[in-house]
Coordinates of C-alpha atoms in Angstrom, one line a residue:
Chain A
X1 CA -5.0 -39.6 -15.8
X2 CA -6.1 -39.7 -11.8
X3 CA -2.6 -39.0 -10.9
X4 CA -2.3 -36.0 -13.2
X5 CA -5.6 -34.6 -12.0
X6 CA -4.1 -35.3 -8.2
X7 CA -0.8 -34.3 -8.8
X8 CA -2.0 -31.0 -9.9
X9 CA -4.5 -30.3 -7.2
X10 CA -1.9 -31.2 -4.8
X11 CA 0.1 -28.5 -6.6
X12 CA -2.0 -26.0 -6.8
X13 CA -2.9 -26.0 -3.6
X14 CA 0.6 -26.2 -2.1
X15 CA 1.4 -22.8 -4.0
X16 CA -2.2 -21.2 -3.7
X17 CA -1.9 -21.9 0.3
X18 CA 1.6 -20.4 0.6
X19 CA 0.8 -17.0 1.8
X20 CA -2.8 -17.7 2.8
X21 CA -5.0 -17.1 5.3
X22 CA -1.5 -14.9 7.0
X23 CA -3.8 -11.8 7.4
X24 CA -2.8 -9.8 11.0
X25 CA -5.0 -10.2 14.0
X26 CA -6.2 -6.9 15.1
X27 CA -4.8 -4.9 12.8
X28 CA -5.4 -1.3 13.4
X29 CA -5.1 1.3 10.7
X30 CA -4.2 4.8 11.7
X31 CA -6.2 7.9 10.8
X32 CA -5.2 11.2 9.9
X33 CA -8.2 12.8 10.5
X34 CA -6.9 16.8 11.2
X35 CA -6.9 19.1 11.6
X36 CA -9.6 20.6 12.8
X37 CA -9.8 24.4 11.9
X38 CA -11.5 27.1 13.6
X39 CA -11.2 31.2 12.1
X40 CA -11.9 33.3 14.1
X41 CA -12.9 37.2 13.1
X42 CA -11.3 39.9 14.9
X43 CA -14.4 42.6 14.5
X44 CA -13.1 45.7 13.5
X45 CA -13.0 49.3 15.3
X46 CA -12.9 50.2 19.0
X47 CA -13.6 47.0 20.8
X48 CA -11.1 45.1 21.5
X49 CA -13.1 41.7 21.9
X50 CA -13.5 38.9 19.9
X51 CA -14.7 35.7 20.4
X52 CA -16.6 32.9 18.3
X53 CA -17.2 28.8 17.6
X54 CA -17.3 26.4 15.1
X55 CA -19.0 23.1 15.2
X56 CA -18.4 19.8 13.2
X57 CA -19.7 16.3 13.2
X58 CA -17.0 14.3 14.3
X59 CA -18.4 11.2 12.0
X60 CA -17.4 13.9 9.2
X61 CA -13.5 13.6 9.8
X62 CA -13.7 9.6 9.8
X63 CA -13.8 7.9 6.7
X64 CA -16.9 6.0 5.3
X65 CA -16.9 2.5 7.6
X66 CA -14.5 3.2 10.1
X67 CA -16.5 5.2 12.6
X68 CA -17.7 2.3 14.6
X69 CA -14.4 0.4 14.5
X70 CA -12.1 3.4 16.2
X71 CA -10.4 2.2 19.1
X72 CA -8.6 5.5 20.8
X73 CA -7.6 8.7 19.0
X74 CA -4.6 11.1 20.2
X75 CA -3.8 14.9 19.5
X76 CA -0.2 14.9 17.7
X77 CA -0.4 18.8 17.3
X78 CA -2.2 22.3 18.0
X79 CA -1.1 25.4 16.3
X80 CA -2.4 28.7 16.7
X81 CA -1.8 31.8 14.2
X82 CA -2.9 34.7 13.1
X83 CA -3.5 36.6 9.6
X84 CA -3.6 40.4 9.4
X85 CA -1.4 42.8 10.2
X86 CA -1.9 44.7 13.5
X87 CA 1.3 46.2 15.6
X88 CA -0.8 45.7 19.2
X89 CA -0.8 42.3 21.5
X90 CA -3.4 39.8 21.9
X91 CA -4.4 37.2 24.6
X92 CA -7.0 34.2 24.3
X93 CA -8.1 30.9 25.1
X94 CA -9.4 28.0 23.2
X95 CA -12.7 25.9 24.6
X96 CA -13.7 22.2 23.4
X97 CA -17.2 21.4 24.1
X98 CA -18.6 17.5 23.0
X99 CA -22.1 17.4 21.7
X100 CA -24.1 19.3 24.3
X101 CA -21.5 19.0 27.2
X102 CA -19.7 21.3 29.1
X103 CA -16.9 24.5 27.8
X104 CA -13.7 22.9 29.0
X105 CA -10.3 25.2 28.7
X106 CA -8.5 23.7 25.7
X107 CA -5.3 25.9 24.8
X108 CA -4.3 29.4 26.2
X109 CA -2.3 31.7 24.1
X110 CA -0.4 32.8 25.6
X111 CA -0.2 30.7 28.7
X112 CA -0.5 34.5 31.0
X113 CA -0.7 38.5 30.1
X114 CA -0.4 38.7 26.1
X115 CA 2.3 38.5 23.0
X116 CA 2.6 40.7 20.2
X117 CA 0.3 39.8 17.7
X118 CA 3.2 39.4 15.3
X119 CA 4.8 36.3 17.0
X120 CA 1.3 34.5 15.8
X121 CA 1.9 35.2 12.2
X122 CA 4.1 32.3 12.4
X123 CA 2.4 29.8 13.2
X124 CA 3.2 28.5 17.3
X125 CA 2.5 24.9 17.7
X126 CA 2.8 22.5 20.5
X127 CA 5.2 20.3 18.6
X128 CA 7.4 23.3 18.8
X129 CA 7.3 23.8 22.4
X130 CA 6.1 26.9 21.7
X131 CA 5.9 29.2 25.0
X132 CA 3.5 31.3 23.4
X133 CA 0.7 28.1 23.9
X134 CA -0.5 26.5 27.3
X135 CA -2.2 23.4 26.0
X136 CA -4.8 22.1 29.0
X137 CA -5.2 18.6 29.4
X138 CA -8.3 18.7 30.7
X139 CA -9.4 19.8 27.2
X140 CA -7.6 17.3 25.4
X141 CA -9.0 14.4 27.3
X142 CA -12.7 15.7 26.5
X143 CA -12.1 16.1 22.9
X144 CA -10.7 12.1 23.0
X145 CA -13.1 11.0 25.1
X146 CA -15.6 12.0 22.0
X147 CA -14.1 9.5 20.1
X148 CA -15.6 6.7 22.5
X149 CA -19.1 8.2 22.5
X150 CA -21.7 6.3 20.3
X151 CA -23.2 7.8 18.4
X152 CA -20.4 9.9 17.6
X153 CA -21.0 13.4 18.9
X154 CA -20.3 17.1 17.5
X155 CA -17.1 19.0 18.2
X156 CA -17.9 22.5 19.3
X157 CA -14.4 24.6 19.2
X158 CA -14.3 28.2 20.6
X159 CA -11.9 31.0 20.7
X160 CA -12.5 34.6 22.4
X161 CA -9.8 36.8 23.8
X162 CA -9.0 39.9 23.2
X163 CA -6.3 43.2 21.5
X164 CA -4.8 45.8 23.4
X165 CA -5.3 48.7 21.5
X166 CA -7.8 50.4 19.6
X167 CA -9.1 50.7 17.1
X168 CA -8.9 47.1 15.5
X169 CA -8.0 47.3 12.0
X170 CA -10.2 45.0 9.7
X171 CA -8.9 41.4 8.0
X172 CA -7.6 40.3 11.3
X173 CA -8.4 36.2 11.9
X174 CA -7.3 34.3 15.5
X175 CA -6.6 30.1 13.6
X176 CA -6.5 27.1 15.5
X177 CA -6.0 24.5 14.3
X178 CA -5.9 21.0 16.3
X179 CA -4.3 17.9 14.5
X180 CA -5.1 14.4 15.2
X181 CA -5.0 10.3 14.6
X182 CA -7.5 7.9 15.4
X183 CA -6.9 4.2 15.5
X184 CA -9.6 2.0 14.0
X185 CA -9.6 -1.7 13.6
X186 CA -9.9 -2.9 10.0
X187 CA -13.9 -3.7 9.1
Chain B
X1 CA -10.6 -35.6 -24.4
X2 CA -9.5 -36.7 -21.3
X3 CA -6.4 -34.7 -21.6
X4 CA -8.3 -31.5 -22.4
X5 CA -10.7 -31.2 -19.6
X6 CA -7.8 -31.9 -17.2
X7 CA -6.4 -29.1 -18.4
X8 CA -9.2 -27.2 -17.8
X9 CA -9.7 -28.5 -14.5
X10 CA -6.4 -27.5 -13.9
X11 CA -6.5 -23.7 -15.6
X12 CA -9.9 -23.8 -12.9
X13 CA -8.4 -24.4 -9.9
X14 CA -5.4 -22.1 -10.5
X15 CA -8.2 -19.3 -11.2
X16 CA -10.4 -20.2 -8.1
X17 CA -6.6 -20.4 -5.9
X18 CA -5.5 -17.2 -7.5
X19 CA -9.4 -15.8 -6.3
X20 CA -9.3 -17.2 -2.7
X21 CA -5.9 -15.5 -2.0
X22 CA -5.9 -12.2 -3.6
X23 CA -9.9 -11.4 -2.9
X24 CA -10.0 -11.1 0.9
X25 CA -6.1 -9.9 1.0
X26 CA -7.3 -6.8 -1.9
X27 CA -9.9 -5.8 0.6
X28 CA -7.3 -5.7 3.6
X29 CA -4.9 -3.9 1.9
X30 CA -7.5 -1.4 -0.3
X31 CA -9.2 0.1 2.7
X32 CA -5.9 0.5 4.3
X33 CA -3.9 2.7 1.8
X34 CA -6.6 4.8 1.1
X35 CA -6.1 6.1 4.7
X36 CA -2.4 7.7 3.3
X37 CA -1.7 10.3 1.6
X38 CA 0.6 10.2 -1.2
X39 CA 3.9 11.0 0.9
X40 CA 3.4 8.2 3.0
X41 CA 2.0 5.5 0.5
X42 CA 5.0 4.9 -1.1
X43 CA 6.7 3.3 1.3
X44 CA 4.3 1.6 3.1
X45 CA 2.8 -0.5 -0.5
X46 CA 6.2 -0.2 -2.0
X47 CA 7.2 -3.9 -1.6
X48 CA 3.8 -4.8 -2.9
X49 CA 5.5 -3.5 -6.1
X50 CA 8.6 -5.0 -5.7
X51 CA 6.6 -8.4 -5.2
X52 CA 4.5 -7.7 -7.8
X53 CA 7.0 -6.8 -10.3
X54 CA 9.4 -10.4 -9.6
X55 CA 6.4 -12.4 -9.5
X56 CA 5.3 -10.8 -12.7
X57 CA 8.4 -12.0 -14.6
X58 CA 8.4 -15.7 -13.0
X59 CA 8.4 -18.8 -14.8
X60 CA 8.8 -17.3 -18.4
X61 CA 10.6 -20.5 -19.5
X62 CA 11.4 -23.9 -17.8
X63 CA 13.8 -24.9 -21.2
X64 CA 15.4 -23.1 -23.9
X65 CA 14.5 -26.0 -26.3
X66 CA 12.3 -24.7 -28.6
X67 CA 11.9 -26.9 -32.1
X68 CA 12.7 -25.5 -35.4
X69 CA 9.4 -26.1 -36.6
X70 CA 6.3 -28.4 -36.2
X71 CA 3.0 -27.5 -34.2
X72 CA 3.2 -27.9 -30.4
X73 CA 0.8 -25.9 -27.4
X74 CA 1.6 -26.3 -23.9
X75 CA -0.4 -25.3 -20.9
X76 CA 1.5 -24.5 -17.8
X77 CA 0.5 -23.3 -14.3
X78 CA 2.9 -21.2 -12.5
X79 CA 3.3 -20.9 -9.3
X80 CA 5.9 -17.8 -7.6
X81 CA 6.3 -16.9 -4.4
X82 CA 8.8 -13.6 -3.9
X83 CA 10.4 -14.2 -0.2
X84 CA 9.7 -11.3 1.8
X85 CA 13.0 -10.2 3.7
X86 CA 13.5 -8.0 6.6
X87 CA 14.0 -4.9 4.9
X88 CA 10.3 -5.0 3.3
X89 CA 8.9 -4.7 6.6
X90 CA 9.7 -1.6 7.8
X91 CA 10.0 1.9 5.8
X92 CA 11.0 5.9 7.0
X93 CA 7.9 7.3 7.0
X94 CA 7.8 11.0 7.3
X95 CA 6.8 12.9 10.3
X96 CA 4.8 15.6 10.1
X97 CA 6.6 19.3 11.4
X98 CA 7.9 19.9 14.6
X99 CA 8.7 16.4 16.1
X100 CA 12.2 15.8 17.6
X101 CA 14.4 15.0 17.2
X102 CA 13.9 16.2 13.8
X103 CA 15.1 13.0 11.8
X104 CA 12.0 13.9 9.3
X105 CA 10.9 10.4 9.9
X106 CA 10.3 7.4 11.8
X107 CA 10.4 3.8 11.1
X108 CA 7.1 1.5 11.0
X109 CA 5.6 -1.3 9.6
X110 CA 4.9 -1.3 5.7
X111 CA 1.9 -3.7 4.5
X112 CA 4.1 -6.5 5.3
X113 CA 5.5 -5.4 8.7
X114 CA 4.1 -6.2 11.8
X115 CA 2.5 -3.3 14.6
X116 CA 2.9 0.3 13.9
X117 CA 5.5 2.3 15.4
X118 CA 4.5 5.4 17.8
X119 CA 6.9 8.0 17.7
X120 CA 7.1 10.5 20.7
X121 CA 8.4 14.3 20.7
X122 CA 10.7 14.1 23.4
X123 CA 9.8 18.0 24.2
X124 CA 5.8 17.7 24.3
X125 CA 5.2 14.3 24.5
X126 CA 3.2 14.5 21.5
X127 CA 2.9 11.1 19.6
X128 CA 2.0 10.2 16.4
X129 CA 1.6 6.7 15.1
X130 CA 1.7 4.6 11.9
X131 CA -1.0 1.9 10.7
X132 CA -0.1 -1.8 11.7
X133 CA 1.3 -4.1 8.5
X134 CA -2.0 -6.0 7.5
X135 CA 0.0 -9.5 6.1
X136 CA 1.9 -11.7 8.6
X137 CA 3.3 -13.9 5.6
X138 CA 7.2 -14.6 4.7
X139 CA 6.4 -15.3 0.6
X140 CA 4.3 -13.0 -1.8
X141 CA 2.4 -15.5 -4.3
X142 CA 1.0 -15.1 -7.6
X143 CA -0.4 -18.2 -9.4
X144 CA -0.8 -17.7 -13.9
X145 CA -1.5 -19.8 -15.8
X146 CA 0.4 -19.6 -19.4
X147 CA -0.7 -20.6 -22.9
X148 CA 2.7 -21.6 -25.8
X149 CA 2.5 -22.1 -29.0
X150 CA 4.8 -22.8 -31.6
X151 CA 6.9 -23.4 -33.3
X152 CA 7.8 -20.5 -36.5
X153 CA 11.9 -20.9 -37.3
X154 CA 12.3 -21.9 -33.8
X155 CA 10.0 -19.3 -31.9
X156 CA 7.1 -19.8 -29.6
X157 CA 4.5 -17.2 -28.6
X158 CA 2.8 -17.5 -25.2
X159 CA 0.1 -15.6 -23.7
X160 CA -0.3 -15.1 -19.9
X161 CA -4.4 -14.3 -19.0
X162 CA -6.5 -14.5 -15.9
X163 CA -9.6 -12.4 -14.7
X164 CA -11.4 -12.3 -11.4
X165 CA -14.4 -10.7 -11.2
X166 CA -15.6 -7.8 -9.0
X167 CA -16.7 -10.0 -5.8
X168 CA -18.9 -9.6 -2.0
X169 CA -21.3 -6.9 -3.8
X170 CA -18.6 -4.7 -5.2
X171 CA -16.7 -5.0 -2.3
X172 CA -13.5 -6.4 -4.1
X173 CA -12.4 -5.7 -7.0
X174 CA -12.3 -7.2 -10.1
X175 CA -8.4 -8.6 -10.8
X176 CA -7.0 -8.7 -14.4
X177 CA -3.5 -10.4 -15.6
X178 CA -2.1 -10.2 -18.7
X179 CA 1.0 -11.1 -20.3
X180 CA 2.8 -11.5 -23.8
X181 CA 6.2 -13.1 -24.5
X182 CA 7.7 -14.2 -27.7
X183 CA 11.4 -16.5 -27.3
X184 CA 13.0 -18.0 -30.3
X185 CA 15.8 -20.8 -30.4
X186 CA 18.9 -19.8 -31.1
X187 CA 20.9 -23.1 -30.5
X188 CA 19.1 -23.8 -33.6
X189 CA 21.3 -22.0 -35.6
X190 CA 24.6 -22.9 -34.0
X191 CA 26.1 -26.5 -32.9
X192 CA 25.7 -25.9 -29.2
X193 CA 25.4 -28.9 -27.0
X194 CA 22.9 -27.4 -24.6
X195 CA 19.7 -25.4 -26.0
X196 CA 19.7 -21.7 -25.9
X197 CA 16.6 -19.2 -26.6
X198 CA 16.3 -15.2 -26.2
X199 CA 13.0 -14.0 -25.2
X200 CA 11.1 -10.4 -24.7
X201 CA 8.0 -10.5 -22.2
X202 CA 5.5 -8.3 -21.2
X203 CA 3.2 -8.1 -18.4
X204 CA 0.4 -6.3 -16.9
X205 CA -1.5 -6.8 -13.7
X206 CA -4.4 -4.1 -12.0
X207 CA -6.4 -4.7 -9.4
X208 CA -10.1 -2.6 -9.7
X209 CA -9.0 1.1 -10.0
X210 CA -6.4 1.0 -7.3
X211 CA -3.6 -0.8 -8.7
X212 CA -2.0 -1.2 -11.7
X213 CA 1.5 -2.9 -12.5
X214 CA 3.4 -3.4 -16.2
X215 CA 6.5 -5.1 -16.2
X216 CA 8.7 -6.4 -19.3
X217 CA 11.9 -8.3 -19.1
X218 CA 14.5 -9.7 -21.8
X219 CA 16.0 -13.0 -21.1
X220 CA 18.6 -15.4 -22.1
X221 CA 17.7 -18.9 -21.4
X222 CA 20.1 -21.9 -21.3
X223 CA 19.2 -25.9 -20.8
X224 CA 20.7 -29.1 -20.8
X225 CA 18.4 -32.2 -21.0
X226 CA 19.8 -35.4 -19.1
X227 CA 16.8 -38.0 -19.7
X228 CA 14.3 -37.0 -18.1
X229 CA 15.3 -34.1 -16.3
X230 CA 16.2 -31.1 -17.9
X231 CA 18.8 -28.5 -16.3
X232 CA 17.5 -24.8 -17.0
X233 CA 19.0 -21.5 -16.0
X234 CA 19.2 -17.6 -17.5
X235 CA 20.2 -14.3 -17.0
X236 CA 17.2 -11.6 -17.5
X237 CA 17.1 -7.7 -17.3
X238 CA 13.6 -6.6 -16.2
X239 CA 11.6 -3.7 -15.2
X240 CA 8.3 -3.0 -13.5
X241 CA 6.4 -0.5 -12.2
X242 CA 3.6 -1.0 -9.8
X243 CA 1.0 2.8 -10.5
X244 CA -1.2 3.5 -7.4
X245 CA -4.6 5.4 -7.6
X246 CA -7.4 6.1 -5.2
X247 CA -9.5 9.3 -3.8
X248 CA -9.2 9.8 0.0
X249 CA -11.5 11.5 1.7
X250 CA -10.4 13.7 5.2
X251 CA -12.4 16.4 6.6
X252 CA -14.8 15.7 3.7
X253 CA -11.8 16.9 1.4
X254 CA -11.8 14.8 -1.8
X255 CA -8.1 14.1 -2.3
X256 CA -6.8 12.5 -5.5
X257 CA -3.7 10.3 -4.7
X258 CA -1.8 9.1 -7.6
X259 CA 1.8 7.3 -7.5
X260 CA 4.3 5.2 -9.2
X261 CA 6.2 2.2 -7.3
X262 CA 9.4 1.2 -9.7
X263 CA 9.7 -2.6 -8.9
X264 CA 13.5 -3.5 -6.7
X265 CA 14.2 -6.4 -9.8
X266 CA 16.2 -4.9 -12.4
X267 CA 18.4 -8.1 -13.1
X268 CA 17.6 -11.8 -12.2
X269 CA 19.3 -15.2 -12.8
X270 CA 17.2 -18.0 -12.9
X271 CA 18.4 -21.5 -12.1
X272 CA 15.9 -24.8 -12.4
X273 CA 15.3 -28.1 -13.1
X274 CA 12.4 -29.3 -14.9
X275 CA 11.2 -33.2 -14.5
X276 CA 9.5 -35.0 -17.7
X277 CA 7.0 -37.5 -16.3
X278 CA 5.4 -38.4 -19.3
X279 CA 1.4 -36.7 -18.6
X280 CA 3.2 -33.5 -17.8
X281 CA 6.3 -31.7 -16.2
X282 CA 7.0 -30.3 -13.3
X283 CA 9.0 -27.1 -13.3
X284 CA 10.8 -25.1 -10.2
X285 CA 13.6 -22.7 -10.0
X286 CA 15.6 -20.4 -7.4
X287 CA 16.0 -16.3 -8.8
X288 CA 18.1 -14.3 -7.3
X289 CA 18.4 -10.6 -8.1
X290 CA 17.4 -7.6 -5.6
X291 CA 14.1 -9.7 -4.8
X292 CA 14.6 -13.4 -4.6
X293 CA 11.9 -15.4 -5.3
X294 CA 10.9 -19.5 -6.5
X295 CA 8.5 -20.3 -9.1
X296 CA 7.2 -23.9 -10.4
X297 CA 4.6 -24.9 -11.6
X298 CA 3.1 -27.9 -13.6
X299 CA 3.4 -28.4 -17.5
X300 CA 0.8 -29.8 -20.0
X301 CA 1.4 -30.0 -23.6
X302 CA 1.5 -32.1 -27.0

């Protein structure tokens, strides 16, 4: 019976090896962590001004486990739009700001003077080569460069610009929205 | 008595093989889909299904002999292994609005395939990437091991079953297989001189909450016996799908992803040869249908 009980190990561990231990080195799973939103309120009545922030944790967009393992993230997208309906123009600007840093210029919309406020209602994104948006590099770098930082840091995004005419109607929201990947290695 | 606790031995190794390739790999491969939404899932786990759903229906039978009555159990270990061709490495996966040139998608590595692709919008230079494949590996096995008995007028029952349990403090989970075939003789009732049996099969496999596969397949089997070596071969219609469930969590949005993989296999013929040596047999055979794949294994039985 020895040569039974060896023939079947030998078996068995022929087939149970065949696909073994063929796991990829460094694998790196990609993260669709976006997008990031930020409304903004356009006050209502005779100023023209708005401006205002949101902040996240940037450990909130990453899956449970994966925060410590990211290796580089990249920006695929930024779209800007608006909701309400107003017949005037508007011009603003979009800041990043990582944990306590500095306001660095993230988007411009548009890149000089203003655009109707119409041509936001559909959305204008970078992907679209949109000449309504004037992404800024600088501004894109920071918000990466987060992704590096240990512990990982908060993600303040801004918007302020301002509308042409008064008075401002009520309902009227400035969007962005930035989209964007991270790669992580598997834990 | 001797015979008997080789056979467990043997059922015990196949279990702890089955364990040591499936665990760590489930792990990989769980914490990796989760990261897709349902669009893109599909193609990158669909060989899994595919792989799943061949291996599923593998080593059924290694003879159509079946006898026209008299007790007889048999314990067999099967091996398969699904080759894993070009065309499972790589799917489209979609692109997300806006890129161009506006194909609508991209091609990368599926769960087989090998580093992501990064696609780049020739206008912005935008780029957007797809996860790396996580197995470097040219076959897909699955080990069962597979209970007969018969014989009723000719036909034999046999009963596929193997369980892993959850594993590394919940980190893997728990595995189940489970099939159920029933073949009867039909050479039996006609002067043929070869042996020739039909059979129905079912199978199920599920991997903790995230994967579940059922497959079923009829078959008609054909052997010749020359001494000790026994010619086998069929023709089989089959069916499998592979159902894939997780939650994903982005932005802190709970997300439930839910989708079906129909397995490639949808017609198979099996050709084998199966070697008496007395303690046992050894079984292997070639299938060829839109998934190729071998299977063998080792036979006990009285």
């Amino acid at each position: 019976m020895k040569p039974t009980i060896v023939t079947a190990f030998a078996v068995l561990a022929l087939l149970s090896s065949i696909g073994a231990s063929c796991v990829n080195d460094d694998v790196l799973v990609v993260l669709n962590l976006g997008p990031i939103v930020g409304k903004y309120r356009v006050p209502p009545g005779e100023n023209t001004t708005f401006a205002g922030s949101i902040t996240i944790r940037l450990d909130s967009l990453i899956p449970p486990g994966y925060a410590s393992t990211l290796k580089q993230a990249r920006v695929y997208d930024i779209r800007v739009r608006v909701e309400g309906a107003y017949d005037g123009r508007v011009s603003g600007e979009s800041h990043v700001k990582v944990g306590s840093g500095t306001r660095t210029s993230l988007i411009k919309f548009p890149a000089s003077g203003s655009a109707p406020w119409s041509s936001f209602s559909t959305p204008q994104s970078l992907l679209g080569s949109s000449p309504l948006l004037a992404p800024d590099p600088s501004g894109i770098s920071q918000l990466l460069q987060a992704f590096s930082t240990t512990p990982l840091p908060t993600i303040t995004l801004f918007a302020d610009g301002h509308l042409d005419v008064a008075p401002v109607p009520g309902n009227l929201y400035v969007i962005v929205e930035v989209y964007l990947q991270a790669d992580a290695t598997l834990n | 008595m001797t015979s008997l606790r080789t056979y467990l031995a043997a059922v015990c190794l196949g279990i702890a093989s089955f364990m040591s390739n499936t665990v760590a790999a489930q792990t990989q491969f769980e914490v990796t889909i989760k990261q897709f939404d349902v669009e893109s899932v599909r193609g990158y786990v669909q060989p899994i299904g595919d792989m799943f759903g061949a291996n599923m229906n593998a080593g059924l039978y290694h003879s159509a002999k079946i006898p026209a009555n008299g007790f007889h159990i048999r314990v067999d270990l099967v091996g398969a292994a699904t080759i894993i061709g070009d065309e499972q490495r790589a799917y489209n996966a979609k692109l997300p609005a806006g890129f161009v040139p506006e194909t609508g998608s991209y091609k990368t590595a599926t769960v087989f395939g090998g580093k992501g692709t990064t696609f780049r919008d020739v206008n912005s230079g935008l780029e957007y990437k797809g996860s790396d494949g996580i197995f470097n590996t040219r076959v897909f096995p699955l080990l069962m091991p597979q209970l007969s008995i018969g014989s009723f007028f000719g036909t034999e029952i046999s009963l596929r079953y193997m369980s892993t349990p959850t594993l590394g403090s919940g980190k893997f989970p728990s595995t189940t297989l489970f099939g159920l075939g029933l073949r009867h003789s039909v050479s039996q009732h006609l002067n043929l001189p070869f042996d020739v049996g039909v059979g129905a099969y079912y199978s199920s496999f599920s991997a903790g909450s995230l994967i579940e596969s059922e497959g079923g397949a009829v078959n008609v089997q054909l052997s010749k016996e020359f001494s000790f070596v026994t010619l086998y071969g069929g023709v089989a219609l089959e069916s499998s799908t592979t159902k894939i469930q997780y939650e994903t969590s982005i932005s802190n949005v709970e997300t439930q992803v839910s989708t079906s993989l129909m397995g490639a296999n949808r017609f198979r013929v099996t050709s084998g040869v199966e070697l008496d040596v007395q303690a046992f047999r050894l079984f292997a055979d070639a299938n060829f249908g839109r998934v190729k794949h071998f299977s063998g294994g080792i036979a006990f039985g009285f």
